[in-house]
Coordinates of C-alpha atoms in Angstrom, one line a residue:
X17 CA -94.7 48.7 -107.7
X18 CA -92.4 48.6 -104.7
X19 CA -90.2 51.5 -104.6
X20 CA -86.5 51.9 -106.0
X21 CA -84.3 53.7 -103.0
X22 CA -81.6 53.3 -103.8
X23 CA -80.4 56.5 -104.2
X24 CA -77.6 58.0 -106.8
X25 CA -74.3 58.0 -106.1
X26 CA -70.8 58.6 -107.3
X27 CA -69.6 57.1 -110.5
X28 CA -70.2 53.2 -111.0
X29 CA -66.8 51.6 -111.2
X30 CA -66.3 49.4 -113.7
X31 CA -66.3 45.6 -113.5
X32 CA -63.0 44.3 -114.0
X33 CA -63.6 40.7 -113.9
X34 CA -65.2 40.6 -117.3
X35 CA -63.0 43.8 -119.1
X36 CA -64.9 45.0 -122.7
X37 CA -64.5 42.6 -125.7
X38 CA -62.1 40.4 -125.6
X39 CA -59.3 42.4 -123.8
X40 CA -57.2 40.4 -121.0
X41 CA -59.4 39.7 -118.4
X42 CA -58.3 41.0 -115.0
X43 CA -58.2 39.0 -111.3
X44 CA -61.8 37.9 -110.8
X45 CA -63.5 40.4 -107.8
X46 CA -65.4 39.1 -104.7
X47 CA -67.6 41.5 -104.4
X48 CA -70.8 42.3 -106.2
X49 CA -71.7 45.8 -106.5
X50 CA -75.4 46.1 -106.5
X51 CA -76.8 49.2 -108.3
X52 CA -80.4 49.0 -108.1
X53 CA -83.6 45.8 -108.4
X54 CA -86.5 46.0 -110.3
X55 CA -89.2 44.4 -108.2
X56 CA -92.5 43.3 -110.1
X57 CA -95.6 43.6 -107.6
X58 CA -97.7 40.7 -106.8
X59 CA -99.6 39.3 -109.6
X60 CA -103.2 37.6 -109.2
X61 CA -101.2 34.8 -110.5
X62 CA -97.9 34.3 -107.8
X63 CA -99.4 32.7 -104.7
X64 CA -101.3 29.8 -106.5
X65 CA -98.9 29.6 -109.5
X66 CA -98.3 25.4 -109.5
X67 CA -94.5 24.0 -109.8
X68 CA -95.8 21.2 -111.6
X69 CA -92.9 22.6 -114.6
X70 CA -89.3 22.7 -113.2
X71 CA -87.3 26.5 -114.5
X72 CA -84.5 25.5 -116.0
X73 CA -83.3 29.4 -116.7
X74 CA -84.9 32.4 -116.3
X75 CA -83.3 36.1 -116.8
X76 CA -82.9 38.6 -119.2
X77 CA -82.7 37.2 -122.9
X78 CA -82.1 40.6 -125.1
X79 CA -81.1 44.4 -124.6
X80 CA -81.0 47.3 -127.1
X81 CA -79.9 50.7 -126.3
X82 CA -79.1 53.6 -128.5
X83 CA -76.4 55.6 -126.8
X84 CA -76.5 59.9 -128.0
X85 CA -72.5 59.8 -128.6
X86 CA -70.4 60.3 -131.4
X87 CA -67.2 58.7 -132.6
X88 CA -63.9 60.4 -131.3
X89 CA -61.6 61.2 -134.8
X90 CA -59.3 59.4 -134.3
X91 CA -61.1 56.3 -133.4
X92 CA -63.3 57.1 -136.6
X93 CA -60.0 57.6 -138.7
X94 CA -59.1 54.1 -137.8
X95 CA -62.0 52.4 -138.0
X96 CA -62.3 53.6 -141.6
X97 CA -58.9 51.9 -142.5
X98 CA -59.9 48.8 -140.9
X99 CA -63.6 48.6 -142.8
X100 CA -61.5 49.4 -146.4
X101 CA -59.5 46.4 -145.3
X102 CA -62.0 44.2 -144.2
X103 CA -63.7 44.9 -147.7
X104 CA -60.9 43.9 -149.7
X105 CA -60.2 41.0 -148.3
X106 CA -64.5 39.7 -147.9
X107 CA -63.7 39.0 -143.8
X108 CA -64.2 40.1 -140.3
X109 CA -61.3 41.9 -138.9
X110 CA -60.3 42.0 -135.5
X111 CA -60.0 45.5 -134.4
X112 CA -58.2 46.5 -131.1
X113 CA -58.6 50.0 -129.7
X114 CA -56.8 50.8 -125.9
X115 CA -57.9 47.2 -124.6
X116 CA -61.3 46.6 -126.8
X117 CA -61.3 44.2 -129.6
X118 CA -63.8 43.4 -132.1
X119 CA -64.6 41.9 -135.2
X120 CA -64.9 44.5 -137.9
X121 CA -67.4 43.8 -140.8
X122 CA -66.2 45.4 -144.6
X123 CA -69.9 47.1 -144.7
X124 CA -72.3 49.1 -142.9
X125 CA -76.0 48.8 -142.8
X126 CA -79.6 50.6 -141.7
X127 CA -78.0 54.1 -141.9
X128 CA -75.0 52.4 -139.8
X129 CA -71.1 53.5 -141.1
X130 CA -69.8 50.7 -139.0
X131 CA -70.8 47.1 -137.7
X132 CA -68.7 45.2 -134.9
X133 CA -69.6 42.6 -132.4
X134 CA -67.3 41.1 -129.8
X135 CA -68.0 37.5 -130.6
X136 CA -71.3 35.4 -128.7
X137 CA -69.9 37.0 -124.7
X138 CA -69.9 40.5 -126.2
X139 CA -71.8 43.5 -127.7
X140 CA -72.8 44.0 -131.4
X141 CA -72.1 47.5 -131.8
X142 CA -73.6 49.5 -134.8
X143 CA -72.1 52.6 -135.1
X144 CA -73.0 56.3 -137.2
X145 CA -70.9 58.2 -138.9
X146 CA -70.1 61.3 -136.6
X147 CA -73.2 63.7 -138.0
X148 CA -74.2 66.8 -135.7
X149 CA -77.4 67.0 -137.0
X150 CA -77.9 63.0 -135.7
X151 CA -76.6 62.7 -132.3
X152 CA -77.6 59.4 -131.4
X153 CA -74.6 57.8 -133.0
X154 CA -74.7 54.2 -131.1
X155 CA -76.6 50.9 -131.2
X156 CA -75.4 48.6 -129.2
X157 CA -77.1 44.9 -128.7
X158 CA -76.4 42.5 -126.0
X159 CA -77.7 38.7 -126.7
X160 CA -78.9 35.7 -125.0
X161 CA -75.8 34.0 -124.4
X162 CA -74.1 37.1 -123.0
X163 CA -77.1 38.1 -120.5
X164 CA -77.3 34.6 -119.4
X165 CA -73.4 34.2 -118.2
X166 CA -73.6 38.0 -117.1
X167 CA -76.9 39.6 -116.6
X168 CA -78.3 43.5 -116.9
X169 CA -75.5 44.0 -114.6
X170 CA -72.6 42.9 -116.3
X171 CA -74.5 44.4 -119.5
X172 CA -74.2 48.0 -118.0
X173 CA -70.4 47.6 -116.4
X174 CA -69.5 46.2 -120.2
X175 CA -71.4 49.3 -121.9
X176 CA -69.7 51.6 -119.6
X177 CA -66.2 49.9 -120.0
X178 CA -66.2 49.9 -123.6
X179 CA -67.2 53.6 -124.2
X180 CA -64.7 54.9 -121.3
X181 CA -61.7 53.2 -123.2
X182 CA -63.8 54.5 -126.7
X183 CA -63.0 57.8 -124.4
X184 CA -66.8 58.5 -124.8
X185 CA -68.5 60.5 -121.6
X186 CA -72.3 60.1 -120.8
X187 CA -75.0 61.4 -119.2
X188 CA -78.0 59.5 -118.1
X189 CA -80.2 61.2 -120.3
X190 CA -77.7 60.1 -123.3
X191 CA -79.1 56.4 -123.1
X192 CA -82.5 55.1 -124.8
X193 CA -83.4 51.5 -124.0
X194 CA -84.7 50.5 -127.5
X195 CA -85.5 46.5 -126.3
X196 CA -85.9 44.0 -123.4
X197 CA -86.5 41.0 -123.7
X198 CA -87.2 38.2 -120.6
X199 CA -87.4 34.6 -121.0
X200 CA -88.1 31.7 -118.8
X201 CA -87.4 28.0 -119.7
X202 CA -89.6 25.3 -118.5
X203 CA -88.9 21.8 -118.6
X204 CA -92.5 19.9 -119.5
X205 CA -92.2 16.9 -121.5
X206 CA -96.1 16.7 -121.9
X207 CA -97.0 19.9 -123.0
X208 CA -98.3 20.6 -126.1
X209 CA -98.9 23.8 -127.8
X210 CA -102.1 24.8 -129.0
X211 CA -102.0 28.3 -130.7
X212 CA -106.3 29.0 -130.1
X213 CA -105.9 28.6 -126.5
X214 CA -104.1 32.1 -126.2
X215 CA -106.9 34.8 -125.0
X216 CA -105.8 38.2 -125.9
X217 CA -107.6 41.0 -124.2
X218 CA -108.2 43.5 -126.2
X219 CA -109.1 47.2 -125.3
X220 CA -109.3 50.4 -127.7
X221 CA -107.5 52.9 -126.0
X222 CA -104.1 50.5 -125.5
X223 CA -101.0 51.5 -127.7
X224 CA -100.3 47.6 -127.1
X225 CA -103.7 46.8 -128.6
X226 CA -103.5 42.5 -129.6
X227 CA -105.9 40.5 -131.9
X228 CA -106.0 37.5 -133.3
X229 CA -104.5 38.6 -136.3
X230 CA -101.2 39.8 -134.3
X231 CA -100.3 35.2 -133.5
X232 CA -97.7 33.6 -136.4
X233 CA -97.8 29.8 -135.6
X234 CA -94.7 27.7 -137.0
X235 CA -94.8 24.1 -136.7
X236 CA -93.3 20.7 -138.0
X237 CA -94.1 17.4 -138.1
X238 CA -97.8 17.9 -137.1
X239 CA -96.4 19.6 -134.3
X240 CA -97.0 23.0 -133.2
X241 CA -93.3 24.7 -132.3
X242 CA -93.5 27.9 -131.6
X243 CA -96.5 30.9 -131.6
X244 CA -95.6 34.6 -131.7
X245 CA -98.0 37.0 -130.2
X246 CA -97.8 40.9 -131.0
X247 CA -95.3 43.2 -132.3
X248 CA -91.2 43.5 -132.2
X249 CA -92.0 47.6 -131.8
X250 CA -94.9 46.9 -129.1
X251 CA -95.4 43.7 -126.7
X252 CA -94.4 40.7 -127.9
X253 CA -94.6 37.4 -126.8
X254 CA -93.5 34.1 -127.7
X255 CA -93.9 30.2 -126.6
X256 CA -91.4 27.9 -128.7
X257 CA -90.1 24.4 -128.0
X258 CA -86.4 25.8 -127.2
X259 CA -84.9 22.6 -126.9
X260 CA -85.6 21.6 -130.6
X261 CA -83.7 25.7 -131.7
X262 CA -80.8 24.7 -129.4
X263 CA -80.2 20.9 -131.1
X264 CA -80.8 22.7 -134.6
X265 CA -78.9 25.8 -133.9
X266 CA -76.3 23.7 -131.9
X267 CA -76.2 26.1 -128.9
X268 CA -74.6 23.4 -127.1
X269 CA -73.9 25.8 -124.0
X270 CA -77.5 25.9 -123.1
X271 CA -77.4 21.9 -121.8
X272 CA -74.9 23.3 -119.4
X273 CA -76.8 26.4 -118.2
X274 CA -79.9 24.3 -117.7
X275 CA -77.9 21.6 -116.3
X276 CA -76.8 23.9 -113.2
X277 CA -80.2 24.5 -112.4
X278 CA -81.1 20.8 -112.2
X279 CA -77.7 20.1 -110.4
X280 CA -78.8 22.3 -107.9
X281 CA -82.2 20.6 -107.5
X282 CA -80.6 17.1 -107.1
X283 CA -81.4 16.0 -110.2
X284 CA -79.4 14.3 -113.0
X285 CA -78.1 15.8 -116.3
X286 CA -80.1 16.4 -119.7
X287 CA -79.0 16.0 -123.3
X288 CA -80.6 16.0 -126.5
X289 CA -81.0 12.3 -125.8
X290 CA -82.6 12.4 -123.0
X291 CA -86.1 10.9 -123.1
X292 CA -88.7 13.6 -122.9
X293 CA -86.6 16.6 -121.9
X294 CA -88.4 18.7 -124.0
X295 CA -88.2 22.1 -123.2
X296 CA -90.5 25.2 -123.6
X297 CA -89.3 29.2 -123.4
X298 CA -91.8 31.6 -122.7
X299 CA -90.4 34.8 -124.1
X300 CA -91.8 38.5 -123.1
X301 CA -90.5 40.6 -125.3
X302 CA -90.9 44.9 -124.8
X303 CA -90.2 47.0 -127.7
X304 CA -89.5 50.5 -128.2
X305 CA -93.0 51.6 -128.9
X306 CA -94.5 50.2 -125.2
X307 CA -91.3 50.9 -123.4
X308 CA -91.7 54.6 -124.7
X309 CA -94.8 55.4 -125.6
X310 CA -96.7 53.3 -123.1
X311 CA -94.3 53.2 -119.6
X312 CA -91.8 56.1 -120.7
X313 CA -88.9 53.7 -119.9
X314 CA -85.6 55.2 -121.7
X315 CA -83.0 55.3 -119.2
X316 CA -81.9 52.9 -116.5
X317 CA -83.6 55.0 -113.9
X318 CA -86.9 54.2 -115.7
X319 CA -86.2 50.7 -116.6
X320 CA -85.5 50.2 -112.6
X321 CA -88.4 51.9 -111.6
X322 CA -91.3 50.8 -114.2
X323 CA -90.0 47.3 -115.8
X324 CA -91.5 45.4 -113.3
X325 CA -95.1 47.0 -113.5
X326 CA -94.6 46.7 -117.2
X327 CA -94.5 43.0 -116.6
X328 CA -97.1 42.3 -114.3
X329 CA -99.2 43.9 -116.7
X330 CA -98.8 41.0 -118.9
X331 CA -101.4 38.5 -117.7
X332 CA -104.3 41.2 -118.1
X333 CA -102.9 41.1 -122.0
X334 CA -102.8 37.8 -123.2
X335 CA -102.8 34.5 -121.3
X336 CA -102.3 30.9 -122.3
X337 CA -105.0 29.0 -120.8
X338 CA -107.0 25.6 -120.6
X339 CA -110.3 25.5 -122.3
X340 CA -113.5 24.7 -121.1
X341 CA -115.7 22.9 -122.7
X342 CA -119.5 23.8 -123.0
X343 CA -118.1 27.7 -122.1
X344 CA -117.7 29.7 -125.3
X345 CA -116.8 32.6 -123.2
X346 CA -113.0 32.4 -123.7
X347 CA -112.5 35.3 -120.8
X348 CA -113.6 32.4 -118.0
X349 CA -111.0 29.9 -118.8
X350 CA -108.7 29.4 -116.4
X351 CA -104.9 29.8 -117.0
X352 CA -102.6 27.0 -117.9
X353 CA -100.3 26.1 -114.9
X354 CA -97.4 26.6 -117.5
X355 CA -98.3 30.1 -118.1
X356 CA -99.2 30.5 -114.5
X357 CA -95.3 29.4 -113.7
X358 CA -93.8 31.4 -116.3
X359 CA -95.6 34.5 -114.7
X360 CA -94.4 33.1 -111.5
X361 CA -91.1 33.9 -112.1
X362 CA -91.2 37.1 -113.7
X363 CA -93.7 38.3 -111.3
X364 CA -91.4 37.4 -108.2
X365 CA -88.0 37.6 -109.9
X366 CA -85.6 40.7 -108.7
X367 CA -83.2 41.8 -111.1
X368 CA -80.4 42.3 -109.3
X369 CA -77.2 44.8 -110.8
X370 CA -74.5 41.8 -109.8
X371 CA -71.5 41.6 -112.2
X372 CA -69.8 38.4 -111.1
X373 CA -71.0 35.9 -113.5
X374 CA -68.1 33.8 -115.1
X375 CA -68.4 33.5 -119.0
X376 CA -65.5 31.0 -118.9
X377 CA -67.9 28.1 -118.5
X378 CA -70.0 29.0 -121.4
X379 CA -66.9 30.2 -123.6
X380 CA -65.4 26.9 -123.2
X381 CA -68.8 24.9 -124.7
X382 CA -68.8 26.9 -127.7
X383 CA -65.4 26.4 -128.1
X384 CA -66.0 22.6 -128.0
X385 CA -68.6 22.7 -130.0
X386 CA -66.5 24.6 -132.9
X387 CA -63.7 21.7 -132.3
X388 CA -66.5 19.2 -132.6
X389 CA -67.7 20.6 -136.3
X390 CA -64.3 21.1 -137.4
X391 CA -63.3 17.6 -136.5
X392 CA -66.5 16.0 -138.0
X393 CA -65.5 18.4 -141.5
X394 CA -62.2 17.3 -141.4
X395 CA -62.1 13.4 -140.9
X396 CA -65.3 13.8 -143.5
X397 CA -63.2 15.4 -146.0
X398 CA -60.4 13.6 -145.5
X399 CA -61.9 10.6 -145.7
X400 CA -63.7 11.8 -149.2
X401 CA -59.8 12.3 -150.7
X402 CA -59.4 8.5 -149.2
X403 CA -62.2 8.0 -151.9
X404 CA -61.4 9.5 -154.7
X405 CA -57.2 8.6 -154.2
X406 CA -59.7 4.5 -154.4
X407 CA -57.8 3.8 -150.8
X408 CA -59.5 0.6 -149.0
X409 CA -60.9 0.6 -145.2
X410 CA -57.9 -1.5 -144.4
X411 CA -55.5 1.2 -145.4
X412 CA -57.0 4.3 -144.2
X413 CA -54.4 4.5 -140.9
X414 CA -51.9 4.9 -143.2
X415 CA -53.6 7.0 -145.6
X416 CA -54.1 9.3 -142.7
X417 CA -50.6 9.4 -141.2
X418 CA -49.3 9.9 -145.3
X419 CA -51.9 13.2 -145.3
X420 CA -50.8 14.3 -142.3
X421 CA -47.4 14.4 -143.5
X422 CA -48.1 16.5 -146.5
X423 CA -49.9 19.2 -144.2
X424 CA -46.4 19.3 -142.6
X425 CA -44.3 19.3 -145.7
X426 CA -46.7 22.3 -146.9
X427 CA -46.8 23.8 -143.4
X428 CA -43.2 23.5 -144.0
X429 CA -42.5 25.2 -147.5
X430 CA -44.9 28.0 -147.4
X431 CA -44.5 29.6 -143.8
X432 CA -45.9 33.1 -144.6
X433 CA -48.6 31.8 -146.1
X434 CA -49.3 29.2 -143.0
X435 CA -48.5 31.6 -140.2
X436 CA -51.0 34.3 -141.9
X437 CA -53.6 31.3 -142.2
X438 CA -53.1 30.4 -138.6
X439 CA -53.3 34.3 -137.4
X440 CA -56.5 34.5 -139.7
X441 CA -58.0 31.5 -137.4
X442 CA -56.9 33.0 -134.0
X443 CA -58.5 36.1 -134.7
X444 CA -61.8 34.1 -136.2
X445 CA -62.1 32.7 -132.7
X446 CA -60.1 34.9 -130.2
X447 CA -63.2 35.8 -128.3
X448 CA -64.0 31.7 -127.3
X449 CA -59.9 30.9 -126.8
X450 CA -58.6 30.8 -123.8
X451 CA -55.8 33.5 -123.4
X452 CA -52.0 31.8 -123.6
X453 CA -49.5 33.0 -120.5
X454 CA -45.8 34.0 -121.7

């Protein structure tokens, strides 16, 4: 493991280009601070690791922390309001507290008083109720699509922001990284995943101990689509065909993050109809038990200094490889080249703290695609009234135009009722709209 020395210094100033939540977003820096890199060392794997598989992404796909902090009075006070109201009326509220806003859920959960998120490029925040007998009163969670438009970097400058305008101080100490996960997407049309050829290597004295017992396979049509290796507490790892989750989930903003990587090759767009673009994650997953337990990673110090051995520990765990037949010693065969290029990139990737990433690009595809299944709904219904008023294909125009003008007639003699329908919608999807100038 290659030294960290970079050496403490004052106070990390906070990243104004992407402010906490959904507040107003500030005039876009030039700089990029850097606060520290985890460097894996070498693996047996890096020098020889074939590019036969083009990396379509690769970073940081999950972060949990539990934060020792408790809620300030008066921002408990108000949250309690605002939960009472989002019960009665069975919806998300949008909170905003000096700058932060969030969508407020009418429930708790898991020992939780309060649940928030600040919509897909923001935290999910879980939040105790102020207990001095249970300090560690935060859970925040970061996702995917927030780590991939921002990275660890703009991770920590968001955590800070949000609990400096909570008016929440921190130590170091007062962090415990609960969850990393990294991921690396691989374009290869002709792979195909076979869940015996993982070799797990087993030992006794290994917190992280795997078997074959620890794999859950899921598959369709004949076809193998994902395999999970381990434990969400301990190391985890997972292969799955993440084109197919992205058409089904209809995570539209992922064709344009792998697109950018294949623009910068030279090389044309994919979309789902793109002949063979099929697409495989690997996914290395560390949970609480081996971050703790195993590498005593808690703070960001530790995760800095330790993540990348953690890592590069992973091919003497389990490996994907190629079998050999005639050898029944499962140890000797060689490593798939797609496993060798997914431990490629972690092995040689730095993590660097930059907080410049723009989330515009990515807030603008989910907005689309919202727009896209709202559209589809309402010509859909719409054209079911058509129906069931018996209207023919010839005169759906002016069926249309006739409908239209009854939405303006209503729009017209129930106002309160609109403008409180229309407020409910902007603060459904305030955290994906662009902000309006005066």
């Amino acid at each position: 493991m290659q030294a960290n020395n970079i050496q403490a210094g004052p106070a990390r100033p906070q990243n104004i280009s992407c402010p906490a939540g959904g507040s107003n977003p500030a005039t876009p820096t030039t700089a990029c601070g850097q606060r520290g890199v985890v460097v894996a060392p070498p693996s047996g794997n890096t020098n020889t690791a074939p590019r036969a598989y083009q990396v379509l992404h690769k970073g940081f796909d999950t972060l949990v922390i539990a934060i020792k902090a408790q809620l300030p009075p008066d921002l408990f006070d108000y949250l309690e309001t605002q939960k009472e109201l989002a019960d009665k009326e069975q919806r998300d509220v949008l909170i905003e507290w000096n700058g932060v806003r969030l969508h407020l859920k009418g429930h708790g959960g898991a020992g939780y008083r309060f649940i928030a998120s600040g919509g897909p490029l923001g935290a999910s925040w879980a939040i105790k109720k102020p207990n001095p007998k249970d300090k560690w009163g935060f859970r925040v969670s970061f996702g995917s699509s927030f780590l991939a438009s921002l990275d660890l970097g703009g991770a920590i400058a968001h955590l800070e922001n949000v609990l400096e305008r909570f008016d929440i101080r921190i130590r170091p100490e007062d962090i415990s990284i609960s969850r990393v996960d990294y991921c690396v997407d691989l374009l290869a049309p002709d792979f195909a995943l076979i869940p015996d050829n993982f070799v797990m290597h087993s030992s006794t004295n290994r917190r992280d101990h795997l078997t074959e017992n620890d794999k859950a396979v899921n598959g369709r049509s004949g076809r193998v689509t994902s395999v999970t290796v381990g434990g969400t507490r301990a190391r985890q790892i997972i292969v799955y065909d993440k084109r197919l989750e992205v058409i089904q989930k209809q995570k539209a903003h992922w064709w344009m993050i792998w697109n950018k990587a294949r623009k910068a090759q030279g090389q044309p767009p994919l979309s789902p109809d793109t002949p063979k673009a099929r697409i495989w994650r690997v996914e290395f997953r560390a949970g609480k038990d081996l971050l703790k337990d195993r590498w005593n990673i808690r703070t960001w110090e530790d995760l800095y200094a330790r993540l990348g051995d953690l890592y590069s520990e992973t091919d003497r765990v389990i490996r994907y490889t190629v079998p050999q037949p005639g050898d029944s010693n499962r140890a000797r065969w060689p490593t798939h080249p797609l496993w060798e290029a997914a431990l490629a990139e972690i092995n040689t990737e730095h993590f660097d703290m930059c907080e410049n990433g723009d989330p515009s690009p990515v807030k603008e595809v989910i907005r689309e695609q919202h727009i896209s299944v709202l559209m589809k709904n309402l010509f859909g219904s719409t054209i079911s009234l058509a129906a069931l008023y018996g209207v023919d294909a010839d005169d759906l125009p002016s069926f249309f135009h006739k409908t239209a003008g009854e939405f303006e007639a209503r729009a017209i003699s129930e106002p309160d009722r609109t403008a409180r329908h229309l407020q409910d919608g902007k603060d459904r999807y305030v955290f994906v709209t662009p902000e309006r100038g005066p």
